[in-house]
Short mmCIF file of C-alpha atoms in Angstrom, two decimals:
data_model
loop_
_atom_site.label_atom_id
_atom_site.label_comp_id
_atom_site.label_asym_id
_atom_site.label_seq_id
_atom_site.Cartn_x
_atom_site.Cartn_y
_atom_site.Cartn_z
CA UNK A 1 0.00 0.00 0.00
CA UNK A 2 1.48 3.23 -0.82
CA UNK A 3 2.34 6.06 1.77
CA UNK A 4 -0.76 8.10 0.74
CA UNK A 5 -3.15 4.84 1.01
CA UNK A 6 -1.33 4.50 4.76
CA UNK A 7 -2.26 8.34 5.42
CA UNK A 8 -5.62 7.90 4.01
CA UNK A 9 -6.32 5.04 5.90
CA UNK A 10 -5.02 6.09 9.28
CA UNK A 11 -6.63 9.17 9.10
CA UNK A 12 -10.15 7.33 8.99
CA UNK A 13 -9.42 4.76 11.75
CA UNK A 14 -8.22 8.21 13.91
CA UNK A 15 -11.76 9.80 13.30
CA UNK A 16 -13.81 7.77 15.96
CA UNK A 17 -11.00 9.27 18.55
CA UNK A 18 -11.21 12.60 17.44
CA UNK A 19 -14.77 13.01 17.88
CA UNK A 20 -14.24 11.11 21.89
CA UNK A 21 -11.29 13.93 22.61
CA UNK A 22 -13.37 16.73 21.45
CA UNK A 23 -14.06 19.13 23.92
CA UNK A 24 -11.85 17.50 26.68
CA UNK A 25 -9.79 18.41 28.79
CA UNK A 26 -5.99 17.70 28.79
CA UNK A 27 -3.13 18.41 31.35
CA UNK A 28 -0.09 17.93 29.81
CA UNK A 29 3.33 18.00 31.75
CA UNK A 30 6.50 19.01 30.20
CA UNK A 31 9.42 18.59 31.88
CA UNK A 32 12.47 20.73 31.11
CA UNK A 33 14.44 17.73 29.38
CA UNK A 34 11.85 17.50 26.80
CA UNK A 35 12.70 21.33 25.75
CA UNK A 36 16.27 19.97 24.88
CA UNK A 37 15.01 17.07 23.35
CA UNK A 38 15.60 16.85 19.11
CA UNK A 39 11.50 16.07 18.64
CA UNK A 40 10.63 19.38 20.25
CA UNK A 41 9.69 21.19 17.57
CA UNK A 42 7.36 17.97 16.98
CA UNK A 43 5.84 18.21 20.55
CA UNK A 44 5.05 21.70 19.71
CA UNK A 45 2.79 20.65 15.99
CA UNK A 46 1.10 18.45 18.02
CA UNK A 47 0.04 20.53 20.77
CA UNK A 48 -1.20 22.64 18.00
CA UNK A 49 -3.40 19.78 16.23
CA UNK A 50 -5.08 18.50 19.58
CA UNK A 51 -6.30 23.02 19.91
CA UNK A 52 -7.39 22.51 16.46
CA UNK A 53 -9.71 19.42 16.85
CA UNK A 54 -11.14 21.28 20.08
CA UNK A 55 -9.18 19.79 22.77
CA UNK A 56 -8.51 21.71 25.70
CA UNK A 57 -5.21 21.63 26.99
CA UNK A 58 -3.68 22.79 30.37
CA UNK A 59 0.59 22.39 29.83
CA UNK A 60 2.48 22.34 32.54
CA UNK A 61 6.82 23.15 32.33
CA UNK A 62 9.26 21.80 34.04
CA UNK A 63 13.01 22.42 34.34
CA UNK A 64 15.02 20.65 36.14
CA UNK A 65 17.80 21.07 33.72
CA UNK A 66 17.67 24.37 33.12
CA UNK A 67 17.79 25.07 36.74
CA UNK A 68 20.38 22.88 37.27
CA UNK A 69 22.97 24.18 34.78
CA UNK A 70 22.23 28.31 36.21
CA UNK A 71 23.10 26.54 39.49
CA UNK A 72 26.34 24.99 38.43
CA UNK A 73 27.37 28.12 36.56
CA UNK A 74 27.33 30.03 39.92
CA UNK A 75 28.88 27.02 41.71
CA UNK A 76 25.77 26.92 44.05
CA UNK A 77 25.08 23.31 45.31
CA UNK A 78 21.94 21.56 44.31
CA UNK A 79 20.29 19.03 47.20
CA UNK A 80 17.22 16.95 47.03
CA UNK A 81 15.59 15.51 49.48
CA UNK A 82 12.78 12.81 49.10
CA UNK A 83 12.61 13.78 45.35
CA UNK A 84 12.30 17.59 46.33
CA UNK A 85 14.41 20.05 45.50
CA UNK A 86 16.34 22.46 48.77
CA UNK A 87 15.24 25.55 47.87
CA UNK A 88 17.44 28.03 49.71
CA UNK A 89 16.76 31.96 49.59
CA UNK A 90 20.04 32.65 47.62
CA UNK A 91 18.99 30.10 44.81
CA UNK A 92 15.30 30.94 44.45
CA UNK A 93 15.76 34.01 42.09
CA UNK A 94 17.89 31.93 39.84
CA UNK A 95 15.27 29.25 40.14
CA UNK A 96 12.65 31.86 38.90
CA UNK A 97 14.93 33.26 35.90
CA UNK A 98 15.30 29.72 34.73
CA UNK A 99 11.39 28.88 34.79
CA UNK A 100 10.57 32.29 33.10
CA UNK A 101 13.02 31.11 30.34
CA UNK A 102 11.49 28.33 29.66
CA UNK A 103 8.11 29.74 29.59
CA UNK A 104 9.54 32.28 27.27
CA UNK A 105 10.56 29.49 24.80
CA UNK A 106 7.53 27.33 25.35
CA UNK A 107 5.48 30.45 24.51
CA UNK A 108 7.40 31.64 22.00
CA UNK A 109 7.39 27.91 20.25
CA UNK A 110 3.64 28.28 20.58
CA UNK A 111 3.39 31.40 18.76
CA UNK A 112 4.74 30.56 15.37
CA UNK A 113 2.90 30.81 12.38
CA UNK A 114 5.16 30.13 9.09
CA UNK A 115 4.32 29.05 6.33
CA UNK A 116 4.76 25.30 5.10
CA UNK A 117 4.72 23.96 8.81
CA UNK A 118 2.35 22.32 10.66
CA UNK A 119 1.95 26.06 12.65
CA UNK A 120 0.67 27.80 9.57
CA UNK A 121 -1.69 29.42 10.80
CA UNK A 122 -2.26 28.37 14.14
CA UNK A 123 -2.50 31.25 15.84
CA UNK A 124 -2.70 29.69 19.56
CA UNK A 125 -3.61 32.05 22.56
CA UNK A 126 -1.75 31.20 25.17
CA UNK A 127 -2.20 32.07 29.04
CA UNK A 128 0.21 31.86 32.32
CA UNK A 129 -0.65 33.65 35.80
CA UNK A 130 -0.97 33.20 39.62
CA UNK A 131 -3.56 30.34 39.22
CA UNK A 132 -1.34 27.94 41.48
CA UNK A 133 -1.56 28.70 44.71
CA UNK A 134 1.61 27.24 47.32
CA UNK A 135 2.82 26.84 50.75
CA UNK A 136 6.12 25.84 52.38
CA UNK A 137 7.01 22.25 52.76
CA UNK A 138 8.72 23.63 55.59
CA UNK A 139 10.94 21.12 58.35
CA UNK A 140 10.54 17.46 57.65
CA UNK A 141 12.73 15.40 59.48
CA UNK A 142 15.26 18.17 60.79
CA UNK A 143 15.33 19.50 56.84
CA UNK A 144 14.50 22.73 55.82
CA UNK A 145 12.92 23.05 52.54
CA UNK A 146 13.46 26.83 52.33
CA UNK A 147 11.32 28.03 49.41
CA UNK A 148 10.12 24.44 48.15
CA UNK A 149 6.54 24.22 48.38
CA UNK A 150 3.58 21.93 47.58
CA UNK A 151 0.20 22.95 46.01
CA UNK A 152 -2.61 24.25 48.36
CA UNK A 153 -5.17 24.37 45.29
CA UNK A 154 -5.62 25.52 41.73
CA UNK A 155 -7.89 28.30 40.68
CA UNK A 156 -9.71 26.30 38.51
CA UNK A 157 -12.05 28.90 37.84
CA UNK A 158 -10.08 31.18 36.19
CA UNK A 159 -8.20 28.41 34.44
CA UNK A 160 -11.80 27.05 33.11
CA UNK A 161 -12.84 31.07 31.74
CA UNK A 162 -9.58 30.49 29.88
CA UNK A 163 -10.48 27.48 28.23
CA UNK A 164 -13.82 28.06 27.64
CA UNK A 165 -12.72 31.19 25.46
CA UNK A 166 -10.09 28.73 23.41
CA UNK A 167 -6.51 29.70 25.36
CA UNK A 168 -4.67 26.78 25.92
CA UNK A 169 -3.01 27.45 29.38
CA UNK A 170 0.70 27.43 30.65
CA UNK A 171 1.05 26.16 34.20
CA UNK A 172 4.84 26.91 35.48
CA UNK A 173 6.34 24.76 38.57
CA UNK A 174 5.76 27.90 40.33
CA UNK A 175 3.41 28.20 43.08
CA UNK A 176 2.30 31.61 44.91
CA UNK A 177 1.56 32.08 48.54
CA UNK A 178 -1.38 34.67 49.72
CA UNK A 179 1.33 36.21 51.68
CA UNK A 180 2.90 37.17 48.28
CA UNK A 181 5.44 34.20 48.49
CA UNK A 182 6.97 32.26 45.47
CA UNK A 183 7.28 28.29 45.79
CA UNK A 184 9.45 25.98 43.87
CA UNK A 185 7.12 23.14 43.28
CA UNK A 186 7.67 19.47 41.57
CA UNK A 187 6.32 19.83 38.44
CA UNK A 188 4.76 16.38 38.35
CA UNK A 189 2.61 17.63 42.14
CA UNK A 190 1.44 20.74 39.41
CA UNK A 191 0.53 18.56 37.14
CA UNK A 192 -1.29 16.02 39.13
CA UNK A 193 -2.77 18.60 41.25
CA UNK A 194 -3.91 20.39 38.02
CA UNK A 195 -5.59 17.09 36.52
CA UNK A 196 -7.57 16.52 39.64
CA UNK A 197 -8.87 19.78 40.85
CA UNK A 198 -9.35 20.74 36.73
CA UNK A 199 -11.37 17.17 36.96
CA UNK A 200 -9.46 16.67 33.72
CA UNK A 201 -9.98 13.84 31.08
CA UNK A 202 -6.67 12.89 31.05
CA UNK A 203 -3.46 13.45 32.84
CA UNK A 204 -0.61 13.15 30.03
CA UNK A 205 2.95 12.81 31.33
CA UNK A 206 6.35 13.02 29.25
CA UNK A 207 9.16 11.71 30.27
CA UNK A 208 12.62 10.11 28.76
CA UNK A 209 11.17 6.67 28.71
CA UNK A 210 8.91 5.18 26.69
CA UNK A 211 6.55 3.89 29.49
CA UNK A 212 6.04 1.02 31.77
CA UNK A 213 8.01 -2.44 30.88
CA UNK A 214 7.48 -6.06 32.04
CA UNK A 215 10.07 -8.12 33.60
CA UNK A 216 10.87 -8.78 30.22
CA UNK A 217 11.75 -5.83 28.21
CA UNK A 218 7.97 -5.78 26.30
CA UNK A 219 6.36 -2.50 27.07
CA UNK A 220 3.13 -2.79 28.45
CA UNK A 221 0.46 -0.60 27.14
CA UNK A 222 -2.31 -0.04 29.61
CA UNK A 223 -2.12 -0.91 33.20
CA UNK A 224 -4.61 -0.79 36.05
CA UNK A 225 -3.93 1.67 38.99
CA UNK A 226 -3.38 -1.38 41.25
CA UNK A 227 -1.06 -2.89 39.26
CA UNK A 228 0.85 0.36 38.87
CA UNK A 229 1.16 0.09 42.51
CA UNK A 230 2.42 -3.13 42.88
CA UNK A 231 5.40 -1.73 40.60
CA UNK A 232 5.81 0.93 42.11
CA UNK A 233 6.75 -1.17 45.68
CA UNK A 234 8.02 -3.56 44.09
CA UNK A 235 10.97 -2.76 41.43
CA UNK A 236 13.94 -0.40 41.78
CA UNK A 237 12.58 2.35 38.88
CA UNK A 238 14.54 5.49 38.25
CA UNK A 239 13.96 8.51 40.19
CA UNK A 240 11.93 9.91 37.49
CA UNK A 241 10.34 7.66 35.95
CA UNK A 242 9.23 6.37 39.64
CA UNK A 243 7.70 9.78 40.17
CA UNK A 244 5.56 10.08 36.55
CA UNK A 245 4.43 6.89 37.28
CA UNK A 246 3.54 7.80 41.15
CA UNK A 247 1.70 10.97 39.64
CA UNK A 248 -0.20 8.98 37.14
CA UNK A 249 -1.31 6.79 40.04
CA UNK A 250 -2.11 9.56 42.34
CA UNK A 251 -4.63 11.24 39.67
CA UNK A 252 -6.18 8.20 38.60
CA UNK A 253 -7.34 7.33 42.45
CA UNK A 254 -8.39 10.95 42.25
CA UNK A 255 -10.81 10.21 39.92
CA UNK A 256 -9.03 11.25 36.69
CA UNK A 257 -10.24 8.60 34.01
CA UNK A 258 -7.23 8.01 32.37
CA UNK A 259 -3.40 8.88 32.70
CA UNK A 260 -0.69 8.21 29.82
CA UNK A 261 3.12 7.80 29.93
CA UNK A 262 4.70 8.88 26.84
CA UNK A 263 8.63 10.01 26.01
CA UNK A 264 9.41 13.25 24.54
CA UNK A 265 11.98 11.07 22.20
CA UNK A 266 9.70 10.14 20.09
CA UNK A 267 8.07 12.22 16.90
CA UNK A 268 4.41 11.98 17.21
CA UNK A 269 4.30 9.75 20.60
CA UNK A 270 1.52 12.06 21.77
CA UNK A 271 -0.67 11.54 18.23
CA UNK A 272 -0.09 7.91 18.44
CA UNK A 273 -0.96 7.56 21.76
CA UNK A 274 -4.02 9.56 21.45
CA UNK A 275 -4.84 8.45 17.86
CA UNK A 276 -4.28 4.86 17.27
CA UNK A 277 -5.12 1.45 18.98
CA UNK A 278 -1.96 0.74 19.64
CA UNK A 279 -0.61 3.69 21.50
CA UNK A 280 3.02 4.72 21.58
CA UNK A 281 3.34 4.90 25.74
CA UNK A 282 1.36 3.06 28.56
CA UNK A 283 -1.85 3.95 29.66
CA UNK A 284 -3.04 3.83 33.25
CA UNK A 285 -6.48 3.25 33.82
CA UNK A 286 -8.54 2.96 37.51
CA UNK A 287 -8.85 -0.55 38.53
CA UNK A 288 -12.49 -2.13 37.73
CA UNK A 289 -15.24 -3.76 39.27
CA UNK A 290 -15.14 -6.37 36.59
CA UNK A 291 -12.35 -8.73 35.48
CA UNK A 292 -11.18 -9.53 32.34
CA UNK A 293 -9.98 -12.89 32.41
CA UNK A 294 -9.43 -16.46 30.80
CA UNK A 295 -12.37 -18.62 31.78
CA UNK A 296 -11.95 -22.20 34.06
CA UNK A 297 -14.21 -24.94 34.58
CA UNK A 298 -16.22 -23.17 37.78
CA UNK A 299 -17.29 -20.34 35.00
CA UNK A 300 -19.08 -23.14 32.50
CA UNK A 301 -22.74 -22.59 35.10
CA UNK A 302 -22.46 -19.07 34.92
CA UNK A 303 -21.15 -19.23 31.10
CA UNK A 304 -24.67 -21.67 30.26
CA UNK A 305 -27.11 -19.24 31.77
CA UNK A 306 -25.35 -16.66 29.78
CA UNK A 307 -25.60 -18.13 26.57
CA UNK A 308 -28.58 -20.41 26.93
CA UNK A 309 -31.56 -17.28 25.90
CA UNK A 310 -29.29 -15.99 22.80
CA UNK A 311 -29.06 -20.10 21.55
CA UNK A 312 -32.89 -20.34 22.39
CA UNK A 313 -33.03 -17.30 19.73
CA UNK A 314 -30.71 -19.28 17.47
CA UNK A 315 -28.66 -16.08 17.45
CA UNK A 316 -25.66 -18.77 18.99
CA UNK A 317 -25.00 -21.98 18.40
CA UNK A 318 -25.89 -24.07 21.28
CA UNK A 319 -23.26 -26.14 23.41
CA UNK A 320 -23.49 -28.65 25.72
CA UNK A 321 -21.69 -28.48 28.98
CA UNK A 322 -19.81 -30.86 28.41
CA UNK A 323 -18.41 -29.35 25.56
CA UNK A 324 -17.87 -26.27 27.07
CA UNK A 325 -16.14 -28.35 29.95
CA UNK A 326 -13.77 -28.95 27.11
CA UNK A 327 -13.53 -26.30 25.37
CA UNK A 328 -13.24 -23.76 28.24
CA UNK A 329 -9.48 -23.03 27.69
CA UNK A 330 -10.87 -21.41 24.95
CA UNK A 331 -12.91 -18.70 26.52
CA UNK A 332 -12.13 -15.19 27.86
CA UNK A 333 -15.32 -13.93 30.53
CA UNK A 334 -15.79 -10.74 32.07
CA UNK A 335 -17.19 -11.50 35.83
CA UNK A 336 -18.58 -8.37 37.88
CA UNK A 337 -19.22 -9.22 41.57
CA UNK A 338 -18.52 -12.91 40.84
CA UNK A 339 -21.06 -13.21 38.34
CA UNK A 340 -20.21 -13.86 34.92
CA UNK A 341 -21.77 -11.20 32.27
CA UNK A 342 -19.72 -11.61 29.01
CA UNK A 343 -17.65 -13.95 27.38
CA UNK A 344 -16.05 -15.00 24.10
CA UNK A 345 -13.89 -17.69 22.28
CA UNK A 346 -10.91 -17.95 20.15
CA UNK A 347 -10.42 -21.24 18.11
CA UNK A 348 -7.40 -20.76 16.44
CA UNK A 349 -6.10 -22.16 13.03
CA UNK A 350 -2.57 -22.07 13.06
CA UNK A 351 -1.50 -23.27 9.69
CA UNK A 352 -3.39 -20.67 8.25
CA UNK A 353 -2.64 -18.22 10.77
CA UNK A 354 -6.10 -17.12 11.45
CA UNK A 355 -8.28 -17.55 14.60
CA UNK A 356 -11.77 -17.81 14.65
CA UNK A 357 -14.20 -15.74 17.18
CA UNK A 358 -17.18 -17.43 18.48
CA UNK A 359 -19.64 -17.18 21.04
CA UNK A 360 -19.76 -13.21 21.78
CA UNK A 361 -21.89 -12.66 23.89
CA UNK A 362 -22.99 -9.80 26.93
CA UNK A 363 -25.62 -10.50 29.50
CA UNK A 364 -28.93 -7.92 28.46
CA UNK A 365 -28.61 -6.51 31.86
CA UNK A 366 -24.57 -5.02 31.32
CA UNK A 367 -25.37 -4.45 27.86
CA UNK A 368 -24.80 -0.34 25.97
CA UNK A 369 -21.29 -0.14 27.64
CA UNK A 370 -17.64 -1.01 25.84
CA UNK A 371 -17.96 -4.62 27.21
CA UNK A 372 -18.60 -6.15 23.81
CA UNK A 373 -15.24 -3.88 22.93
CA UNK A 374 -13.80 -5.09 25.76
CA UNK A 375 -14.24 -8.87 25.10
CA UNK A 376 -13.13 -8.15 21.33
CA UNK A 377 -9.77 -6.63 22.12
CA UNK A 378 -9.12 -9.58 24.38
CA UNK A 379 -9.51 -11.88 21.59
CA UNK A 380 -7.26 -9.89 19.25
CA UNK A 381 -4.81 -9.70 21.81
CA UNK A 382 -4.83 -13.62 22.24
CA UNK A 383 -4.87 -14.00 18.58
CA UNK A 384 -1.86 -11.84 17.85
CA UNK A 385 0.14 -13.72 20.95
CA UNK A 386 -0.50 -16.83 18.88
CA UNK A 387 0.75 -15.10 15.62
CA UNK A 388 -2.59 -15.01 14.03
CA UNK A 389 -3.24 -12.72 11.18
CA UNK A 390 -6.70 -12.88 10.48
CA UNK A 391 -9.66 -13.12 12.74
CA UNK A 392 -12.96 -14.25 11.46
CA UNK A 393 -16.19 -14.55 12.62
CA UNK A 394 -19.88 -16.36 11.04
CA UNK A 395 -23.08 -14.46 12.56
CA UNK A 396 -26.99 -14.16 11.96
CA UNK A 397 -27.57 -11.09 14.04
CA UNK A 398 -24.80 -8.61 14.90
CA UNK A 399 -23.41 -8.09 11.14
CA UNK A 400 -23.63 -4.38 12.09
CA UNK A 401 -22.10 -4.29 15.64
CA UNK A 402 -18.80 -6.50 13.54
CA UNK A 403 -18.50 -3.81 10.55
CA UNK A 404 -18.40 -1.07 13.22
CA UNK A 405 -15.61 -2.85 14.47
CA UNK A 406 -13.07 -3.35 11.52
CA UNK A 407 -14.72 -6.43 10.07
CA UNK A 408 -15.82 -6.67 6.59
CA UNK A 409 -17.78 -9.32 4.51
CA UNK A 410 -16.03 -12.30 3.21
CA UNK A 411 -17.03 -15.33 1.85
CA UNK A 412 -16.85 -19.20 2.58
CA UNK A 413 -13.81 -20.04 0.29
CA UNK A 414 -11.38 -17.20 2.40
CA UNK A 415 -11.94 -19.91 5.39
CA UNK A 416 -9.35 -22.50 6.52
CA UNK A 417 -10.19 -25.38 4.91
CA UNK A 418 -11.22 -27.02 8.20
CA UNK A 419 -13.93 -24.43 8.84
CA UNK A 420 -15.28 -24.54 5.18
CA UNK A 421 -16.13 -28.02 5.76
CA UNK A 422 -18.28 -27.95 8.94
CA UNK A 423 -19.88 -24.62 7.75
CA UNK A 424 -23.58 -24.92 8.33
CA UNK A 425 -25.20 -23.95 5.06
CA UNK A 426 -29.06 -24.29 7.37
CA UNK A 427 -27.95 -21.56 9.41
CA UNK A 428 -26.43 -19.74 6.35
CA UNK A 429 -24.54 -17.63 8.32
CA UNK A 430 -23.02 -14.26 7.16
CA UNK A 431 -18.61 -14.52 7.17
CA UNK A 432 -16.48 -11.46 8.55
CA UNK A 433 -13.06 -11.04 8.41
CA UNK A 434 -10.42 -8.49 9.81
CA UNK A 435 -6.76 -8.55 9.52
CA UNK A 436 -4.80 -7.95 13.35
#
């Protein structure tokens, strides 16, 4: 397929999350090394595409390294303390001149317009102020803190007039006391803080690494809060990457829906993220009240209740329990409360390197949600672990529900030979097929 057949065809697939992002609300930390960072410039066009499809964003700057390097140039020392930076009087004006630089460039970055770049045009309005209001950190253990702070709240008020009227807004690591006080505050505690009392949609963090990674170098690409956790106590992570990932956790038990871990190293990590079904980071999502999960021989009662009204219908095929006894290593089932409410099965056919999916179904009571969606991508993800290519499906009722999804009409001689041969021609099925 050629490059323009690629565009043409991504751009489609993106549509369905452009219209979901519309309208939302974003809070995007950017820490100081992503300024320095070759894909800047890259970070900046896509901050301008997500204003242009109507998604309101709240950025919050960091810098660390800036800071750092004023610091070393006057030979001051730099100390941190539980992943705070000492702020001492004599460092906090060069602490301020850094920030202000890099609000400079980040505005300045913002506010180009030439022509034959993706900021043609643009012609972003973009707003900074007191809207984060500080206090000390003070003496913890014996250490003084000096001028580090921690957020006491966020004038989300003014920050929502801003939106409303189409600014994006510029949140510094600054923080301002009501005695007339300036804070030097984490950036990630901005951020977080930001997402939560904002109620944002999503809390988007960029950092150096790609994301979260199993034991075994794979990246993983959504995690639940709990799980987060568990790494979090668990595994010896880098000082920052600890911290965006301790943020993310923080704003999701907050009640922020969704938080994403993305590196700045990357051109178009934040599109692909945002835009695709893959993702380019890892997603952190609140844990659920339902499980996801491969199905064992105490689910086949609550799998036959399930399934026995839509094979009275003759909208499944029906199955005994004993052959769901044997077939049950088959089966992915969502369970809420200890109940089972959805399942589905993949019978794969390996020399062929397709998989078939059978036996959708969702209990009428949980039905009008993403569990359907949710049982799907299961099944893909099985399928592709096995190295399947194609999935394919036979149905009587849900054509429609399958074409929404990526699958399109095919026909009984695209089958593995296998399947061709116990095809029902009584039930005369319609044939779907999508490619993983």
């Amino acid at each position: 397929m050629s490059d323009e057949l690629n565009y043409v065809e991504w751009f489609r697939h993106s549509s369905p999350y452009i219209n979901a992002h519309r309208g939302k609300t974003f809070v995007i930390l950017i820490p100081g090394e992503a300024l320095e960072s070759p894909m800047f410039s890259g970070i900046i066009h896509d901050l301008a595409l997500l204003d242009s499809l109507g998604i309101r964003l709240v950025l919050v700057q960091g810098a660390r390294p800036q800071i750092d390097r004023v610091l070393n140039s006057r030979q001051l020392n730099r100390q941190f303390e539980g992943g705070y930076r000492v702020t001492p009087h004599d460092q906090l004006l060069d602490i301020i001149q850094a920030s202000a630089a890099v609000r400079v460039q980040l505005e300045a970055q913002l506010s180009m317009g030439l022509a034959n770049t993706p900021m043609a045009n643009a012609r972003l309005k973009v707003c900074s102020g007191n809207f984060v209001i500080a206090r000390p950190l003070g003496v913890v253990d014996g250490i003084d803190y000096g001028f580090s702070g921690e957020v006491r709240r966020i004038d989300s008020e003014a920050i929502f007039r801003l939106l409303k009227d189409d600014n994006m807004v510029l949140l510094p690591h600054l923080g301002f006391s009501p005695t007339g006080e300036v804070f030097n505050l984490k950036a990630e505690d901005v951020a977080t803080q930001a997402a939560i009392q904002l109620k944002a949609d999503k809390l988007i963090i960029y950092s150096e690494e790609d994301g979260v990674f199993n034991t075994d170098g794979t990246m993983v690409s959504e995690l639940l809060a709990r799980d987060a956790e568990t790494i979090l106590h668990s595994r010896n992570l880098s000082s920052t990457a600890h911290t965006a990932l301790e943020a993310c956790v923080k704003s999701i038990r907050a009640n922020v829906p969704r938080a994403h871990l993305i590196s700045f190293n990357h051109n178009g990590g934040l599109l692909r993220e945002l835009f695709t079904r893959e993702g380019a980071g890892t997603m952190i999502d609140e844990d659920s009240y339902e499980q996801l999960r491969s199905a064992n021989i105490d689910d086949v009662g609550g799998m036959m209740a399930l399934l026995a009204p839509l094979e009275e219908k003759g909208a499944l095929v029906r199955r005994s329990r004993e052959l769901l006894e044997n077939e049950i290593n088959r089966f992915i089932v969502i369970e809420r409360d200890g109940a089972i409410v959805a399942c589905a099965a993949l019978y794969p056919f390996e020399e062929e390197l397709s998989g078939e999916l059978a036996c959708l179904a969702v209990s009428p009571n949980y039905r009008g949600s993403n569990r359907g969606e949710l049982l799907l991508k299961g099944i893909e993800s099985e399928a592709k672990k096995l190295g399947l290519k194609t999935l394919f499906l036979l149905t009587t009722r849900t054509a429609h529900w399958f074409i929404e999804h990526g699958f399109k009409e095919t026909r009984i001689d695209d089958l593995p030979t296998q399947k061709q041969a116990l095809y029902n021609y009584q039930r005369n099925s319609k044939i779907f097929a999508k490619t993983l």
